[in-house]
XYZ file of C-alpha atoms in Angstrom:
483
model
C 30.676 -19.649 -3.140
C 33.388 -18.583 -5.578
C 30.844 -17.360 -8.085
C 29.276 -15.129 -5.398
C 32.597 -13.475 -4.638
C 33.317 -13.113 -8.326
C 30.023 -11.338 -8.968
C 30.496 -9.145 -5.914
C 34.029 -8.192 -6.932
C 32.999 -7.275 -10.473
C 30.034 -5.259 -9.152
C 32.253 -3.344 -6.739
C 34.802 -2.668 -9.461
C 31.979 -1.283 -11.607
C 30.937 1.023 -8.747
C 34.466 2.351 -8.376
C 35.108 2.904 -12.055
C 31.836 4.827 -12.552
C 32.359 7.481 -9.879
C 34.889 9.802 -11.486
C 32.513 12.787 -11.627
C 31.982 12.578 -7.874
C 35.358 11.862 -6.339
C 38.754 12.112 -7.923
C 40.788 9.044 -6.966
C 42.788 6.507 -8.878
C 40.696 3.529 -9.998
C 42.046 0.377 -8.312
C 41.619 -1.711 -11.482
C 43.907 -4.440 -10.190
C 42.143 -4.799 -6.841
C 39.115 -7.029 -7.240
C 38.976 -8.471 -3.737
C 36.250 -6.801 -1.729
C 38.469 -6.705 1.313
C 40.893 -4.552 -0.654
C 38.143 -2.197 -1.815
C 37.200 -1.479 1.806
C 40.701 -0.985 3.131
C 41.007 2.700 2.375
C 38.614 5.628 2.856
C 39.019 6.644 -0.780
C 38.184 3.321 -2.420
C 35.380 2.573 -0.013
C 33.845 6.012 -0.688
C 34.221 5.375 -4.394
C 32.251 2.146 -4.083
C 29.332 3.991 -2.480
C 29.398 7.082 -4.643
C 29.533 5.016 -7.814
C 25.932 3.996 -7.086
C 24.730 7.596 -7.431
C 26.749 7.981 -10.593
C 25.124 4.935 -12.175
C 21.646 5.973 -11.023
C 21.796 8.939 -13.333
C 24.279 7.843 -15.987
C 21.749 7.083 -18.690
C 18.113 7.833 -19.513
C 15.136 5.544 -18.978
C 16.232 4.170 -15.606
C 14.287 3.711 -12.401
C 16.067 6.762 -11.031
C 14.832 10.076 -12.445
C 12.900 10.069 -15.707
C 11.619 6.477 -15.734
C 10.012 6.794 -12.313
C 8.703 10.251 -13.205
C 7.162 9.762 -16.596
C 5.791 6.239 -16.201
C 4.034 7.033 -12.958
C 2.823 10.395 -14.273
C 1.256 8.698 -17.310
C -0.113 5.925 -15.135
C -1.831 8.608 -13.033
C -3.346 11.739 -14.592
C -0.477 14.185 -15.041
C 0.718 13.995 -18.629
C 0.794 11.735 -21.671
C 3.233 10.817 -24.365
C 1.732 12.456 -27.450
C 2.802 9.798 -29.887
C 2.417 6.051 -30.349
C 4.799 3.783 -28.492
C 3.512 0.450 -27.221
C 5.374 0.372 -23.893
C 4.249 3.947 -23.056
C 0.697 3.306 -24.177
C 0.470 0.530 -21.610
C 1.199 3.042 -18.867
C -1.137 5.688 -20.313
C -3.967 3.148 -20.510
C -3.189 1.383 -17.175
C -2.883 -1.842 -19.145
C 0.598 -3.071 -18.330
C 1.844 -6.442 -19.502
C 4.429 -8.576 -17.767
C 6.794 -8.122 -20.698
C 6.831 -4.311 -20.636
C 10.496 -3.291 -20.853
C 10.101 -0.364 -18.471
C 8.352 -2.464 -15.841
C 11.343 -4.769 -16.018
C 13.732 -1.903 -15.434
C 11.675 -0.610 -12.542
C 12.240 -3.975 -10.847
C 15.815 -4.758 -11.826
C 17.363 -1.317 -11.441
C 16.484 -0.754 -7.762
C 17.447 -4.345 -6.931
C 20.835 -3.707 -8.559
C 21.365 -0.733 -6.286
C 20.103 -2.691 -3.290
C 22.629 -5.432 -3.975
C 25.416 -2.859 -4.248
C 24.276 -1.146 -1.091
C 24.297 -4.497 0.718
C 27.818 -5.071 -0.529
C 28.919 -1.715 0.876
C 27.227 -2.419 4.228
C 28.967 -5.793 4.492
C 32.343 -4.491 3.315
C 32.344 -1.425 5.520
C 31.141 -3.310 8.587
C 33.858 -5.919 8.199
C 36.636 -3.374 7.592
C 39.098 -2.630 10.378
C 41.057 0.031 8.507
C 38.473 2.695 7.645
C 38.401 5.892 9.669
C 35.410 6.022 12.052
C 33.880 9.092 10.389
C 34.015 7.589 6.909
C 32.751 4.246 8.200
C 29.689 5.896 9.751
C 29.087 8.055 6.688
C 29.203 5.129 4.267
C 27.057 2.871 6.426
C 24.507 5.674 6.691
C 24.502 6.326 2.961
C 24.198 2.621 2.090
C 21.301 2.105 4.513
C 19.597 5.227 3.154
C 19.997 3.966 -0.410
C 18.635 0.524 0.424
C 15.614 2.100 2.085
C 15.137 4.507 -0.826
C 15.076 1.667 -3.365
C 12.758 -0.519 -1.319
C 10.373 2.458 -0.848
C 9.931 2.605 -4.616
C 9.719 -1.152 -5.082
C 6.843 -1.572 -2.591
C 4.997 1.351 -4.146
C 5.461 -0.063 -7.649
C 4.781 -3.738 -6.935
C 3.426 -4.203 -3.375
C 4.999 -7.216 -1.671
C 8.587 -7.722 -2.866
C 11.478 -9.967 -1.772
C 13.343 -8.313 1.113
C 17.035 -8.892 0.421
C 19.457 -7.651 3.061
C 22.697 -9.404 2.093
C 24.740 -10.477 -0.923
C 24.010 -14.214 -0.837
C 23.111 -14.655 -4.506
C 22.175 -18.331 -4.357
C 19.707 -17.737 -1.528
C 18.262 -14.511 -2.837
C 17.483 -15.559 -6.416
C 14.664 -17.804 -5.198
C 13.436 -15.695 -2.328
C 9.613 -15.276 -2.124
C 7.801 -11.980 -1.783
C 7.834 -10.343 1.634
C 4.648 -8.595 2.820
C 5.003 -4.874 2.212
C 4.316 -4.164 5.895
C 7.501 -6.044 6.755
C 9.403 -4.274 4.000
C 8.292 -0.934 5.445
C 9.568 -2.016 8.857
C 12.975 -2.631 7.244
C 12.805 0.693 5.365
C 12.058 2.610 8.569
C 14.783 0.818 10.510
C 17.350 1.577 7.793
C 16.345 5.254 7.770
C 16.474 5.478 11.565
C 19.965 3.997 11.427
C 20.977 6.341 8.565
C 19.695 9.344 10.475
C 21.915 8.429 13.443
C 24.975 7.711 11.308
C 24.845 10.729 8.962
C 25.566 14.367 9.753
C 23.924 17.573 8.568
C 26.868 18.603 6.383
C 27.063 17.193 2.889
C 30.107 14.898 2.629
C 33.013 15.653 0.385
C 31.999 19.083 -0.896
C 29.275 21.727 -1.018
C 27.448 19.633 -3.611
C 24.134 18.152 -2.435
C 24.626 14.987 -4.428
C 25.181 12.591 -1.530
C 22.464 12.075 1.108
C 22.932 13.658 4.531
C 21.049 13.473 7.852
C 18.289 15.745 6.533
C 17.719 13.518 3.509
C 17.307 10.527 5.810
C 14.951 12.463 8.054
C 12.797 13.637 5.149
C 12.479 10.161 3.675
C 11.777 8.758 7.116
C 8.920 11.248 7.557
C 7.516 10.151 4.214
C 7.736 6.483 5.173
C 5.867 7.207 8.435
C 3.207 9.114 6.459
C 2.701 6.204 4.047
C 2.422 3.724 6.925
C -0.098 6.009 8.710
C 2.189 6.723 11.663
C 1.063 10.319 11.540
C 2.501 11.588 14.841
C 5.918 10.264 13.895
C 5.608 11.696 10.360
C 4.771 15.076 11.856
C 7.741 14.926 14.225
C 10.285 14.007 11.535
C 8.932 16.572 9.068
C 9.136 19.235 11.768
C 12.796 18.351 12.296
C 13.449 18.911 8.590
C 11.561 22.199 8.621
C 13.664 23.416 11.534
C 16.782 23.341 9.339
C 16.052 26.753 7.840
C 19.719 27.792 8.096
C 20.450 25.209 5.367
C 17.204 25.121 3.352
C 14.370 27.431 2.341
C 11.323 27.689 0.082
C 12.156 29.704 -3.038
C 9.427 32.250 -3.709
C 7.600 33.773 -6.693
C 8.758 37.336 -6.324
C 11.697 38.990 -8.111
C 12.729 36.549 -10.870
C 16.242 38.004 -10.876
C 16.755 36.920 -7.294
C 18.564 33.682 -6.496
C 15.625 32.809 -4.247
C 13.075 32.807 -7.069
C 10.991 29.684 -7.725
C 12.453 29.278 -11.225
C 15.767 28.541 -9.491
C 14.429 25.604 -7.445
C 15.899 22.955 -9.723
C 19.325 24.547 -10.161
C 22.179 22.469 -8.822
C 22.644 22.910 -5.071
C 19.636 25.241 -4.809
C 18.586 26.178 -1.300
C 15.522 23.961 -1.676
C 17.537 20.865 -2.620
C 17.847 18.210 0.059
C 19.265 15.571 -2.301
C 20.027 15.742 -6.008
C 21.639 13.488 -8.608
C 24.510 14.874 -10.623
C 24.283 14.117 -14.323
C 27.349 12.147 -15.432
C 26.987 12.232 -19.210
C 26.555 15.848 -20.316
C 27.238 15.382 -24.022
C 25.717 18.135 -26.135
C 25.240 20.429 -23.175
C 22.542 18.350 -21.476
C 22.087 19.101 -17.776
C 19.396 16.639 -16.615
C 17.513 13.791 -18.211
C 14.271 15.424 -17.061
C 14.931 18.633 -18.969
C 16.295 16.745 -21.967
C 13.223 14.518 -22.082
C 10.308 16.787 -21.173
C 11.031 20.077 -22.893
C 9.314 20.213 -26.272
C 11.201 21.330 -29.356
C 9.137 21.077 -32.518
C 6.672 18.461 -31.315
C 4.925 17.944 -27.968
C 6.234 14.516 -27.044
C 4.957 15.001 -23.506
C 1.977 17.200 -22.669
C -0.112 17.789 -19.627
C -3.428 15.936 -19.573
C -6.291 17.952 -21.019
C -9.987 18.099 -20.206
C -12.028 18.812 -17.134
C -9.945 16.570 -14.880
C -6.594 17.082 -16.597
C -3.564 18.684 -14.985
C -3.587 21.442 -17.585
C -6.723 22.856 -15.886
C -5.815 21.576 -12.435
C -4.097 24.756 -11.187
C -5.898 27.595 -9.450
C -6.110 30.850 -11.342
C -2.982 32.895 -10.675
C -0.905 29.923 -9.485
C 2.712 30.892 -10.172
C 3.650 27.202 -10.359
C 1.715 27.047 -13.622
C 3.323 30.191 -15.080
C 6.826 29.262 -13.925
C 6.887 25.449 -14.027
C 4.766 24.711 -17.096
C 6.025 25.359 -20.633
C 4.066 25.866 -23.821
C 4.435 24.712 -27.412
C 2.160 26.043 -30.136
C 1.834 24.132 -33.391
C 2.993 26.298 -36.335
C 0.357 25.027 -38.779
C -3.370 24.552 -38.700
C -5.021 23.485 -36.546
C -3.000 25.801 -34.332
C -2.959 24.282 -30.850
C -1.123 25.162 -27.669
C 0.215 22.255 -25.687
C 1.586 22.391 -22.138
C 4.497 20.375 -20.802
C 6.473 20.048 -17.523
C 9.022 22.867 -17.385
C 10.521 22.671 -13.920
C 13.893 22.074 -15.547
C 14.813 24.835 -18.015
C 17.745 23.306 -19.939
C 17.035 20.763 -22.669
C 20.292 21.053 -24.606
C 22.646 23.797 -23.559
C 25.944 24.880 -25.071
C 28.371 22.007 -25.457
C 31.150 22.380 -22.915
C 29.268 24.951 -20.852
C 28.985 24.518 -17.108
C 26.071 22.411 -15.917
C 23.489 24.542 -14.084
C 20.796 21.979 -13.139
C 20.871 18.713 -11.213
C 18.071 16.115 -10.981
C 16.058 16.825 -7.848
C 15.222 13.749 -5.755
C 14.229 15.195 -2.361
C 13.368 18.832 -1.709
C 12.510 20.958 1.243
C 8.926 21.803 0.246
C 7.847 18.197 0.690
C 8.407 18.464 4.455
C 5.643 21.095 4.739
C 3.276 18.931 2.685
C 4.036 15.865 4.826
C 3.488 17.778 8.053
C 0.288 19.327 6.703
C -1.185 15.952 5.804
C -0.095 14.422 9.093
C -1.722 17.367 10.944
C -5.001 16.790 9.098
C -4.975 13.101 10.107
C -4.328 14.174 13.698
C -7.184 16.714 13.441
C -4.849 19.694 13.825
C -6.567 21.559 11.018
C -5.169 24.988 11.922
C -1.587 23.631 11.821
C -2.310 22.009 8.467
C -3.598 25.305 7.015
C -0.424 27.106 8.213
C 1.842 24.657 6.412
C -0.231 24.611 3.228
C -0.233 28.423 3.197
C 3.578 28.485 3.205
C 3.472 26.431 0.009
C 0.669 28.563 -1.423
C 2.545 31.758 -0.616
C 5.401 30.527 -2.816
C 2.843 30.092 -5.577
C 1.403 33.591 -5.140
C -1.957 32.249 -3.956
C -4.129 33.648 -1.148
C -4.026 31.840 2.195
C -6.532 29.172 3.021
C -8.901 29.514 5.954
C -8.913 26.672 8.419
C -10.967 23.883 6.899
C -14.279 23.039 8.510
C -13.692 19.271 8.399
C -10.894 16.748 7.988
C -12.343 15.651 4.640
C -12.249 19.235 3.330
C -8.728 19.675 4.646
C -7.598 16.500 2.895
C -8.937 17.822 -0.425
C -6.803 20.899 0.113
C -3.758 18.733 0.813
C -4.507 16.779 -2.330
C -4.669 19.953 -4.423
C -1.417 21.370 -3.081
C 0.451 18.113 -3.507
C -0.784 17.811 -7.083
C 0.214 21.360 -8.004
C 3.518 21.355 -6.128
C 4.930 17.883 -6.863
C 3.727 17.214 -10.400
C 6.231 15.458 -12.679
C 8.440 14.503 -9.744
C 9.208 10.934 -8.752
C 5.707 9.479 -8.983
C 4.212 11.472 -6.107
C 0.762 11.880 -7.695
C 0.445 8.182 -8.500
C 1.572 7.092 -5.039
C -0.889 9.560 -3.440
C -3.847 8.296 -5.441
C -3.151 4.681 -4.565
C -2.451 5.183 -0.827
C -5.385 7.487 -0.033
C -8.772 5.962 0.743
C -11.768 6.633 -1.521
C -13.984 9.557 -0.529
C -16.929 7.221 -1.173
C -16.303 5.529 2.169
C -15.867 2.150 0.502
C -12.864 0.605 2.397
C -11.983 -1.550 -0.626
C -11.475 1.485 -2.866
C -8.736 4.091 -3.174
C -8.586 7.669 -4.372
C -7.334 6.271 -7.676
C -10.687 4.517 -8.014
C -12.392 7.885 -7.592
C -10.198 9.944 -9.900
C -8.838 7.839 -12.745
C -12.115 6.503 -14.177
C -13.061 10.137 -14.895
C -10.433 10.251 -17.667
C -9.656 6.543 -18.143
C -12.792 4.511 -18.801
C -10.816 1.253 -18.823
C -9.480 1.721 -15.283
C -9.485 -1.403 -13.051
C -8.461 -1.592 -9.398
C -6.057 -4.419 -10.182
C -3.885 -1.792 -11.878
C -2.920 -0.433 -8.452
C 0.155 -2.721 -8.542
C 2.455 -3.152 -11.467
C 2.914 -6.698 -12.743
C 5.913 -8.743 -11.666
C 8.160 -8.807 -14.774
C 8.017 -11.930 -16.886
C 11.736 -12.659 -16.454
C 11.367 -12.641 -12.692
C 8.434 -15.022 -12.891
C 10.461 -17.296 -15.178
C 13.613 -17.426 -13.046
C 12.228 -17.411 -9.482
C 10.112 -20.522 -8.732
C 8.785 -18.953 -5.526
C 7.537 -15.772 -7.116
C 3.753 -15.112 -7.240
C 2.212 -12.759 -9.780
C 0.048 -9.773 -8.774
C -3.734 -10.183 -9.277
C -4.981 -9.274 -12.736
C -1.832 -10.236 -14.656
C -2.047 -14.032 -14.876
């Protein structure tokens, strides 16, 4: 047992020492015992907030760019316009168990889950924390655990459900059916929603999850588990918070409410953002630093009939405001398009940061409610919500669809145009939606991806379990297609 407490103490110390950009307290470098960490409001808060700091402290992590660009390449949004073996595996839907990024997409969320479990245990056991801070930290830790499990089940399917810090037990835990993992996700989010408050803790910054963040993620979890009435209810609760959030529109680019301002730090559309910790060289976000082309189009929207480059309706302001261009200076002169939701690649060193990484935003609530309404055959309600999103984009309103199938195609189009290059939304949509062919064994990914990826196989719907996990856990079973 001593080794467990040693690992836990070192982990908690790491959390505390990494949170300086979020809360200003003295680092208790001489206090390794977890009981000491959770004696004061300040050190307990530091342990929780350090998780957010580490989620965005460096590039190519599960949080932010890694989830965004790997899933976008795996789907049909954009490609890496160069040769790199690990990226080519995503682009070609031909992942191997030794892919470095697949390994990170497993280990990184489990690291944050372990740390969230440690906070839950430490805060629950503490008798010295103030009631308000205790509730806040329990709510945040349960939210974070649910958030990480949401991505794990959508990457890998069945995954071990670990809800404590017992290292010896958990290292050999078998995979838990994803249905059971979703039950745990939903319960954590229901708890978080009850524990958290609408105000953002600590400051006006939207860099720690609040009650609305828990409600929005809960509505998404209900949507993914086909609990459509519950998804509709939770999304409606988010939408009702218009005093705190709003959809930024396409008119008057000099106005603070313009759609080019969506991804600014603490924008009125932000429900939860990650603050960049390392801003060397003027960088604001890893997304902007990675996606914006300067001299060569490292990332570009997919081309062709079914590519994202041609996937926007004519006149869609999301294309003109959220897509950037790079034109080659020499023959053959070619214009490439890249994600441009974030506007700062490298700013002025020492200048104030203007953008934070967006994790959850207000617009998603309308898209969730629209899809839930379609599934509940409330086609007029669905059209109303989609038209709010379309109005932002400067597009004419949709008439009420004649059928549910037609309405779902409209939902698909708006989700693709609105949420591209954000947190794997497109990939998760394609794999969770049923095929329009009516074949119950097929998904929308089976309809769409073979059009641009001739080598597509349905076994690619789940990522492979990383080779190191297979090697160290005797009870782990590999996903089909990767043995």
